Amino acid sequence: MPRRAGSVMDRLGLAGYLARGLIAGLAGVFLLQAAVTFDPDKAGGIDATLRAFADTPAGPWLLAVVALGLLLFAGYCFGEARWRRT
C-alpha cells in the first residue's frame, strides 16, 4: 500500500470504528438497562439505538455524524479489500 493511502486508511479506520463503537456502546447500555430492570422490552438492537439518537435534541445532526462515520468505515473496508495482503 502506498504511504499516502496508508495514512488515509488509518484515518478512515479510526473514524469508522469510532462510529461503530458509539452505536454498539449505546446498544450495550440498552441491554444493561433491560437486565437491571428485568424488562426485556427495553433491550434493543441497532435500530433502537438509532431511534434513540433521533429522539435527542440534536437527533438529525447526531444521525448525520453517525451516518458519515459509517460511510467512512465503508471506505476503510473497500481500501482493506483493495490493499490487504494475506
Short mmCIF file of N, CA and C in Angstrom, two decimals, residues 7-62:
data_model
loop_
_atom_site.label_atom_id
_atom_site.label_comp_id
_atom_site.label_asym_id
_atom_site.label_seq_id
_atom_site.Cartn_x
_atom_site.Cartn_y
_atom_site.Cartn_z
N SER A 7 -1.92 6.26 5.23
CA SER A 7 -2.31 7.32 6.15
C SER A 7 -3.81 7.57 6.09
N VAL A 8 -4.35 7.61 4.88
CA VAL A 8 -5.79 7.81 4.71
C VAL A 8 -6.55 6.62 5.30
N MET A 9 -6.05 5.43 5.08
CA MET A 9 -6.72 4.23 5.61
C MET A 9 -6.74 4.26 7.14
N ASP A 10 -5.67 4.70 7.76
CA ASP A 10 -5.64 4.80 9.21
C ASP A 10 -6.72 5.75 9.73
N ARG A 11 -6.85 6.87 9.07
CA ARG A 11 -7.86 7.86 9.49
C ARG A 11 -9.28 7.36 9.25
N LEU A 12 -9.49 6.73 8.09
CA LEU A 12 -10.81 6.17 7.80
C LEU A 12 -11.18 5.09 8.81
N GLY A 13 -10.23 4.24 9.10
CA GLY A 13 -10.49 3.16 10.07
C GLY A 13 -10.80 3.71 11.45
N LEU A 14 -10.07 4.71 11.88
CA LEU A 14 -10.31 5.30 13.19
C LEU A 14 -11.70 5.91 13.28
N ALA A 15 -12.07 6.72 12.30
CA ALA A 15 -13.39 7.35 12.31
C ALA A 15 -14.50 6.31 12.19
N GLY A 16 -14.31 5.34 11.35
CA GLY A 16 -15.33 4.30 11.17
C GLY A 16 -15.53 3.46 12.41
N TYR A 17 -14.44 3.07 13.02
CA TYR A 17 -14.56 2.25 14.23
C TYR A 17 -15.13 3.07 15.40
N LEU A 18 -14.87 4.36 15.43
CA LEU A 18 -15.49 5.20 16.47
C LEU A 18 -17.00 5.24 16.29
N ALA A 19 -17.48 5.38 15.06
CA ALA A 19 -18.92 5.40 14.80
C ALA A 19 -19.55 4.06 15.16
N ARG A 20 -18.92 2.98 14.77
CA ARG A 20 -19.45 1.66 15.10
C ARG A 20 -19.42 1.43 16.61
N GLY A 21 -18.39 1.90 17.26
CA GLY A 21 -18.29 1.76 18.72
C GLY A 21 -19.36 2.54 19.44
N LEU A 22 -19.67 3.73 18.94
CA LEU A 22 -20.73 4.54 19.53
C LEU A 22 -22.07 3.82 19.46
N ILE A 23 -22.39 3.24 18.32
CA ILE A 23 -23.64 2.52 18.17
C ILE A 23 -23.65 1.28 19.05
N ALA A 24 -22.58 0.51 19.05
CA ALA A 24 -22.53 -0.71 19.86
C ALA A 24 -22.55 -0.39 21.35
N GLY A 25 -21.90 0.68 21.75
CA GLY A 25 -21.89 1.07 23.16
C GLY A 25 -23.27 1.44 23.66
N LEU A 26 -24.00 2.21 22.87
CA LEU A 26 -25.36 2.58 23.30
C LEU A 26 -26.29 1.37 23.29
N ALA A 27 -26.11 0.46 22.34
CA ALA A 27 -26.90 -0.77 22.35
C ALA A 27 -26.59 -1.58 23.62
N GLY A 28 -25.34 -1.57 24.05
CA GLY A 28 -24.96 -2.24 25.30
C GLY A 28 -25.60 -1.59 26.51
N VAL A 29 -25.72 -0.27 26.48
CA VAL A 29 -26.40 0.44 27.58
C VAL A 29 -27.85 0.00 27.65
N PHE A 30 -28.51 -0.12 26.50
CA PHE A 30 -29.90 -0.58 26.48
C PHE A 30 -30.00 -2.00 27.03
N LEU A 31 -29.05 -2.84 26.69
CA LEU A 31 -29.05 -4.21 27.18
C LEU A 31 -28.87 -4.24 28.70
N LEU A 32 -27.95 -3.45 29.21
CA LEU A 32 -27.76 -3.38 30.66
C LEU A 32 -28.98 -2.82 31.37
N GLN A 33 -29.61 -1.83 30.78
CA GLN A 33 -30.82 -1.26 31.36
C GLN A 33 -31.93 -2.31 31.42
N ALA A 34 -32.06 -3.11 30.38
CA ALA A 34 -33.07 -4.16 30.38
C ALA A 34 -32.75 -5.23 31.43
N ALA A 35 -31.47 -5.53 31.61
CA ALA A 35 -31.08 -6.53 32.60
C ALA A 35 -31.32 -6.04 34.02
N VAL A 36 -31.03 -4.79 34.30
CA VAL A 36 -31.19 -4.24 35.64
C VAL A 36 -32.67 -4.12 36.00
N THR A 37 -33.50 -3.72 35.06
CA THR A 37 -34.92 -3.51 35.35
C THR A 37 -35.76 -4.76 35.10
N PHE A 38 -35.14 -5.84 34.69
CA PHE A 38 -35.85 -7.09 34.39
C PHE A 38 -36.96 -6.88 33.36
N ASP A 39 -36.73 -6.01 32.41
CA ASP A 39 -37.71 -5.71 31.37
C ASP A 39 -37.07 -5.95 30.00
N PRO A 40 -37.31 -7.12 29.40
CA PRO A 40 -36.66 -7.41 28.12
C PRO A 40 -37.12 -6.52 26.98
N ASP A 41 -38.24 -5.82 27.16
CA ASP A 41 -38.70 -4.91 26.10
C ASP A 41 -37.80 -3.68 25.97
N LYS A 42 -37.00 -3.39 27.00
CA LYS A 42 -36.10 -2.23 26.93
C LYS A 42 -34.83 -2.54 26.15
N ALA A 43 -34.54 -3.80 25.96
CA ALA A 43 -33.36 -4.17 25.17
C ALA A 43 -33.64 -3.89 23.71
N GLY A 44 -32.69 -3.33 23.02
CA GLY A 44 -32.87 -3.02 21.61
C GLY A 44 -31.58 -3.21 20.85
N GLY A 45 -31.71 -3.36 19.58
CA GLY A 45 -30.55 -3.52 18.74
C GLY A 45 -30.12 -2.20 18.13
N ILE A 46 -29.56 -2.31 16.95
CA ILE A 46 -29.07 -1.11 16.28
C ILE A 46 -30.22 -0.19 15.91
N ASP A 47 -31.36 -0.75 15.51
CA ASP A 47 -32.48 0.10 15.14
C ASP A 47 -32.98 0.92 16.32
N ALA A 48 -33.07 0.31 17.50
CA ALA A 48 -33.49 1.06 18.70
C ALA A 48 -32.45 2.10 19.08
N THR A 49 -31.21 1.78 18.88
CA THR A 49 -30.14 2.72 19.19
C THR A 49 -30.23 3.96 18.29
N LEU A 50 -30.42 3.74 17.00
CA LEU A 50 -30.52 4.87 16.08
C LEU A 50 -31.79 5.68 16.33
N ARG A 51 -32.87 5.01 16.73
CA ARG A 51 -34.10 5.74 17.09
C ARG A 51 -33.86 6.59 18.34
N ALA A 52 -33.09 6.06 19.29
CA ALA A 52 -32.77 6.84 20.49
C ALA A 52 -31.92 8.06 20.13
N PHE A 53 -30.99 7.90 19.19
CA PHE A 53 -30.22 9.04 18.72
C PHE A 53 -31.16 10.09 18.11
N ALA A 54 -32.15 9.64 17.34
CA ALA A 54 -33.06 10.56 16.67
C ALA A 54 -33.93 11.31 17.67
N ASP A 55 -34.20 10.72 18.83
CA ASP A 55 -35.07 11.35 19.83
C ASP A 55 -34.37 12.41 20.66
N THR A 56 -33.09 12.56 20.52
CA THR A 56 -32.37 13.58 21.28
C THR A 56 -32.58 14.95 20.62
N PRO A 57 -32.32 16.04 21.34
CA PRO A 57 -32.48 17.37 20.73
C PRO A 57 -31.60 17.57 19.48
N ALA A 58 -30.44 16.96 19.48
CA ALA A 58 -29.55 17.09 18.32
C ALA A 58 -29.68 15.87 17.41
N GLY A 59 -30.83 15.24 17.41
CA GLY A 59 -31.06 13.99 16.69
C GLY A 59 -30.61 13.96 15.24
N PRO A 60 -31.13 14.86 14.40
CA PRO A 60 -30.73 14.80 12.99
C PRO A 60 -29.23 14.99 12.79
N TRP A 61 -28.63 15.88 13.56
CA TRP A 61 -27.18 16.10 13.44
C TRP A 61 -26.40 14.90 13.92
N LEU A 62 -26.85 14.30 15.00
CA LEU A 62 -26.17 13.12 15.53
C LEU A 62 -26.28 11.95 14.56
#
